PDB file of C-alpha atoms in Angstrom:
ATOM      1  CA  MET A   1       3.906 -38.025 -44.295  1.00 82.00           C
ATOM      2  CA  PHE A   2       6.571 -39.602 -46.512  1.00 87.00           C
ATOM      3  CA  PHE A   3       9.261 -39.607 -43.833  1.00 91.00           C
ATOM      4  CA  ALA A   4       6.867 -41.077 -41.286  1.00 90.00           C
ATOM      5  CA  PHE A   5       6.150 -43.834 -43.830  1.00 91.00           C
ATOM      6  CA  LEU A   6       9.876 -44.495 -44.265  1.00 92.00           C
ATOM      7  CA  LYS A   7      10.375 -44.608 -40.506  1.00 94.00           C
ATOM      8  CA  LEU A   8       7.508 -47.048 -39.902  1.00 93.00           C
ATOM      9  CA  LEU A   9       8.527 -49.165 -42.906  1.00 93.00           C
ATOM     10  CA  GLY A  10      12.106 -49.367 -41.633  1.00 94.00           C
ATOM     11  CA  ILE A  11      11.014 -50.325 -38.138  1.00 95.00           C
ATOM     12  CA  THR A  12       8.576 -53.022 -39.270  1.00 95.00           C
ATOM     13  CA  VAL A  13      10.915 -54.512 -41.869  1.00 94.00           C
ATOM     14  CA  GLY A  14      13.684 -54.532 -39.259  1.00 95.00           C
ATOM     15  CA  LEU A  15      11.425 -56.321 -36.771  1.00 96.00           C
ATOM     16  CA  ALA A  16      10.347 -58.791 -39.460  1.00 94.00           C
ATOM     17  CA  TRP A  17      13.996 -59.536 -40.229  1.00 92.00           C
ATOM     18  CA  LEU A  18      14.774 -59.981 -36.557  1.00 93.00           C
ATOM     19  CA  ILE A  19      11.957 -62.511 -36.233  1.00 92.00           C
ATOM     20  CA  LEU A  20      12.982 -64.269 -39.457  1.00 89.00           C
ATOM     21  CA  LEU A  21      16.617 -64.523 -38.368  1.00 88.00           C
ATOM     22  CA  LEU A  22      15.588 -65.985 -35.019  1.00 87.00           C
ATOM     23  CA  VAL A  23      13.322 -68.530 -36.722  1.00 86.00           C
ATOM     24  CA  LEU A  24      16.049 -69.442 -39.228  1.00 83.00           C
ATOM     25  CA  GLN A  25      18.535 -69.915 -36.382  1.00 82.00           C
ATOM     26  CA  VAL A  26      16.159 -72.267 -34.584  1.00 82.00           C
ATOM     27  CA  PHE A  27      15.568 -74.368 -37.689  1.00 77.00           C
ATOM     28  CA  ALA A  28      19.164 -73.996 -38.971  1.00 69.00           C
ATOM     29  CA  GLN A  29      18.041 -72.903 -42.443  1.00 69.00           C
ATOM     30  CA  GLN A  30      20.819 -70.510 -43.469  1.00 70.00           C
ATOM     31  CA  TRP A  31      20.325 -71.295 -47.168  1.00 71.00           C
ATOM     32  CA  ALA A  32      17.094 -69.268 -47.243  1.00 79.00           C
ATOM     33  CA  LEU A  33      18.732 -65.915 -46.445  1.00 86.00           C
ATOM     34  CA  THR A  34      19.348 -65.019 -50.090  1.00 87.00           C
ATOM     35  CA  GLU A  35      15.789 -65.847 -51.084  1.00 89.00           C
ATOM     36  CA  LEU A  36      14.380 -63.897 -48.134  1.00 90.00           C
ATOM     37  CA  LEU A  37      16.560 -60.911 -48.926  1.00 92.00           C
ATOM     38  CA  ILE A  38      15.454 -60.879 -52.565  1.00 93.00           C
ATOM     39  CA  GLY A  39      11.833 -61.312 -51.518  1.00 92.00           C
ATOM     40  CA  CYS A  40      12.219 -58.338 -49.179  1.00 94.00           C
ATOM     41  CA  LEU A  41      14.105 -55.950 -51.442  1.00 94.00           C
ATOM     42  CA  ILE A  42      11.761 -56.189 -54.420  1.00 94.00           C
ATOM     43  CA  PRO A  43       8.586 -54.965 -52.655  1.00 94.00           C
ATOM     44  CA  VAL A  44      10.407 -52.405 -50.512  1.00 94.00           C
ATOM     45  CA  SER A  45      12.110 -50.925 -53.571  1.00 94.00           C
ATOM     46  CA  CYS A  46       8.695 -50.659 -55.261  1.00 93.00           C
ATOM     47  CA  PHE A  47       6.756 -49.225 -52.352  1.00 92.00           C
ATOM     48  CA  ILE A  48       9.137 -46.361 -51.538  1.00 93.00           C
ATOM     49  CA  PRO A  49       8.765 -44.512 -54.885  1.00 92.00           C
ATOM     50  CA  GLY A  50       5.116 -45.559 -55.068  1.00 90.00           C
ATOM     51  CA  PHE A  51       4.320 -44.017 -51.715  1.00 91.00           C
ATOM     52  CA  TYR A  52       6.308 -40.920 -52.608  1.00 92.00           C
ATOM     53  CA  ALA A  53       3.978 -40.463 -55.599  1.00 90.00           C
ATOM     54  CA  ILE A  54       0.963 -40.913 -53.333  1.00 88.00           C
ATOM     55  CA  ALA A  55       2.329 -38.420 -50.787  1.00 88.00           C
ATOM     56  CA  TRP A  56       2.999 -35.946 -53.601  1.00 89.00           C
ATOM     57  CA  SER A  57      -0.537 -36.286 -54.946  1.00 88.00           C
ATOM     58  CA  ALA A  58      -2.305 -36.197 -51.571  1.00 82.00           C
ATOM     59  CA  HIS A  59      -3.012 -32.461 -51.715  1.00 84.00           C
ATOM     60  CA  ARG A  60      -3.738 -32.367 -55.426  1.00 87.00           C
ATOM     61  CA  PRO A  61      -7.145 -32.900 -57.056  1.00 88.00           C
ATOM     62  CA  PHE A  62      -8.864 -36.206 -56.288  1.00 84.00           C
ATOM     63  CA  ARG A  63      -8.365 -37.516 -59.840  1.00 89.00           C
ATOM     64  CA  THR A  64      -4.614 -37.008 -59.581  1.00 89.00           C
ATOM     65  CA  PHE A  65      -4.616 -38.788 -56.236  1.00 85.00           C
ATOM     66  CA  MET A  66      -6.530 -41.775 -57.637  1.00 87.00           C
ATOM     67  CA  VAL A  67      -4.242 -41.993 -60.679  1.00 90.00           C
ATOM     68  CA  ALA A  68      -1.228 -42.039 -58.353  1.00 88.00           C
ATOM     69  CA  VAL A  69      -2.748 -44.746 -56.144  1.00 86.00           C
ATOM     70  CA  PHE A  70      -4.098 -47.095 -58.812  1.00 89.00           C
ATOM     71  CA  GLY A  71      -1.464 -46.375 -61.458  1.00 89.00           C
ATOM     72  CA  GLY A  72       1.258 -46.942 -58.880  1.00 88.00           C
ATOM     73  CA  MET A  73      -0.355 -50.197 -57.809  1.00 88.00           C
ATOM     74  CA  LEU A  74      -0.517 -51.430 -61.400  1.00 91.00           C
ATOM     75  CA  MET A  75       3.086 -50.435 -62.105  1.00 92.00           C
ATOM     76  CA  ARG A  76       4.260 -52.191 -58.934  1.00 91.00           C
ATOM     77  CA  LEU A  77       2.461 -55.414 -59.748  1.00 91.00           C
ATOM     78  CA  VAL A  78       3.801 -55.463 -63.323  1.00 93.00           C
ATOM     79  CA  PHE A  79       7.346 -54.724 -62.117  1.00 93.00           C
ATOM     80  CA  ILE A  80       7.228 -57.366 -59.392  1.00 94.00           C
ATOM     81  CA  ALA A  81       5.736 -59.981 -61.725  1.00 94.00           C
ATOM     82  CA  THR A  82       8.400 -59.268 -64.349  1.00 95.00           C
ATOM     83  CA  ILE A  83      11.238 -59.522 -61.839  1.00 95.00           C
ATOM     84  CA  PHE A  84       9.792 -62.735 -60.386  1.00 94.00           C
ATOM     85  CA  VAL A  85       9.458 -64.378 -63.803  1.00 95.00           C
ATOM     86  CA  LEU A  86      13.031 -63.389 -64.685  1.00 95.00           C
ATOM     87  CA  LEU A  87      14.312 -64.743 -61.366  1.00 93.00           C
ATOM     88  CA  ALA A  88      12.424 -67.997 -61.828  1.00 93.00           C
ATOM     89  CA  LYS A  89      13.671 -68.433 -65.382  1.00 95.00           C
ATOM     90  CA  PHE A  90      17.313 -67.400 -65.111  1.00 95.00           C
ATOM     91  CA  THR A  91      18.421 -68.246 -61.565  1.00 92.00           C
ATOM     92  CA  ASP A  92      18.627 -71.389 -59.499  1.00 90.00           C
ATOM     93  CA  LEU A  93      17.046 -69.877 -56.408  1.00 89.00           C
ATOM     94  CA  HIS A  94      14.534 -71.805 -54.327  1.00 89.00           C
ATOM     95  CA  ILE A  95      11.424 -70.293 -55.939  1.00 91.00           C
ATOM     96  CA  PRO A  96       8.865 -71.157 -53.203  1.00 91.00           C
ATOM     97  CA  SER A  97      11.026 -69.333 -50.638  1.00 89.00           C
ATOM     98  CA  VAL A  98      11.300 -66.280 -52.887  1.00 91.00           C
ATOM     99  CA  LEU A  99       7.564 -66.350 -53.583  1.00 93.00           C
ATOM    100  CA  PHE A 100       6.481 -66.640 -49.936  1.00 92.00           C
ATOM    101  CA  SER A 101       8.969 -63.982 -48.881  1.00 93.00           C
ATOM    102  CA  LEU A 102       7.808 -61.722 -51.696  1.00 94.00           C
ATOM    103  CA  VAL A 103       4.142 -62.140 -50.772  1.00 94.00           C
ATOM    104  CA  GLY A 104       4.847 -61.631 -47.075  1.00 94.00           C
ATOM    105  CA  PHE A 105       6.881 -58.467 -47.476  1.00 95.00           C
ATOM    106  CA  TYR A 106       4.494 -57.144 -50.150  1.00 94.00           C
ATOM    107  CA  THR A 107       1.596 -57.607 -47.725  1.00 95.00           C
ATOM    108  CA  LEU A 108       3.557 -55.914 -44.945  1.00 95.00           C
ATOM    109  CA  CYS A 109       4.428 -52.926 -47.150  1.00 93.00           C
ATOM    110  CA  LEU A 110       0.868 -52.709 -48.445  1.00 92.00           C
ATOM    111  CA  ALA A 111      -0.569 -52.670 -44.914  1.00 94.00           C
ATOM    112  CA  ILE A 112       1.739 -49.826 -43.928  1.00 94.00           C
ATOM    113  CA  GLU A 113       0.911 -47.889 -47.080  1.00 91.00           C
ATOM    114  CA  LEU A 114      -2.837 -48.356 -46.570  1.00 90.00           C
ATOM    115  CA  TYR A 115      -2.512 -47.167 -42.992  1.00 91.00           C
ATOM    116  CA  PHE A 116      -0.955 -43.902 -44.161  1.00 88.00           C
ATOM    117  CA  VAL A 117      -3.314 -43.435 -47.115  1.00 86.00           C
ATOM    118  CA  ASN A 118      -6.345 -44.030 -44.883  1.00 86.00           C
ATOM    119  CA  HIS A 119      -5.010 -41.543 -42.338  1.00 82.00           C
ATOM    120  CA  GLU A 120      -4.424 -38.921 -45.040  1.00 74.00           C
ATOM    121  CA  VAL A 121      -7.882 -39.354 -46.595  1.00 68.00           C
ATOM    122  CA  ARG A 122      -9.489 -38.956 -43.147  1.00 71.00           C
ATOM    123  CA  TYR A 123      -7.435 -35.817 -42.545  1.00 69.00           C
ATOM    124  CA  LEU A 124      -8.466 -34.334 -45.892  1.00 62.00           C
ATOM    125  CA  LYS A 125     -12.156 -35.121 -45.225  1.00 64.00           C
ATOM    126  CA  GLU A 126     -12.010 -33.450 -41.820  1.00 69.00           C
ATOM    127  CA  LYS A 127     -10.250 -30.455 -43.333  1.00 66.00           C
ATOM    128  CA  VAL A 128     -12.967 -30.037 -45.982  1.00 61.00           C
ATOM    129  CA  ALA A 129     -15.878 -30.495 -43.540  1.00 59.00           C
TER     130      ALA A 129
END
């Protein structure tokens, strides 16, 4: 399950970057590449270990699974908020670009993660029934 997540995450992030690079070429906005890269790397670097914890806990008791899901979500949000505040305070990046990129890639990663979690919960329900 974890390697399928990594594969789908890599494919979708690659396609998102391809679309973003084409759009940036059309509008000649090369200055936004750094902000987009930072906004991409922060969520991706949070979701990979977070999903690994969820994949690890998938076949454990339900309480362990829920702690992994909700505890991981809380840790991700705190980490991302901390990094964003530090970036806003100590760098001269274009903050709206970082913020929109961060929200976009976070939403993309979250959708992929929810797809896999939903699939795993359905599989476990069918296995029990």
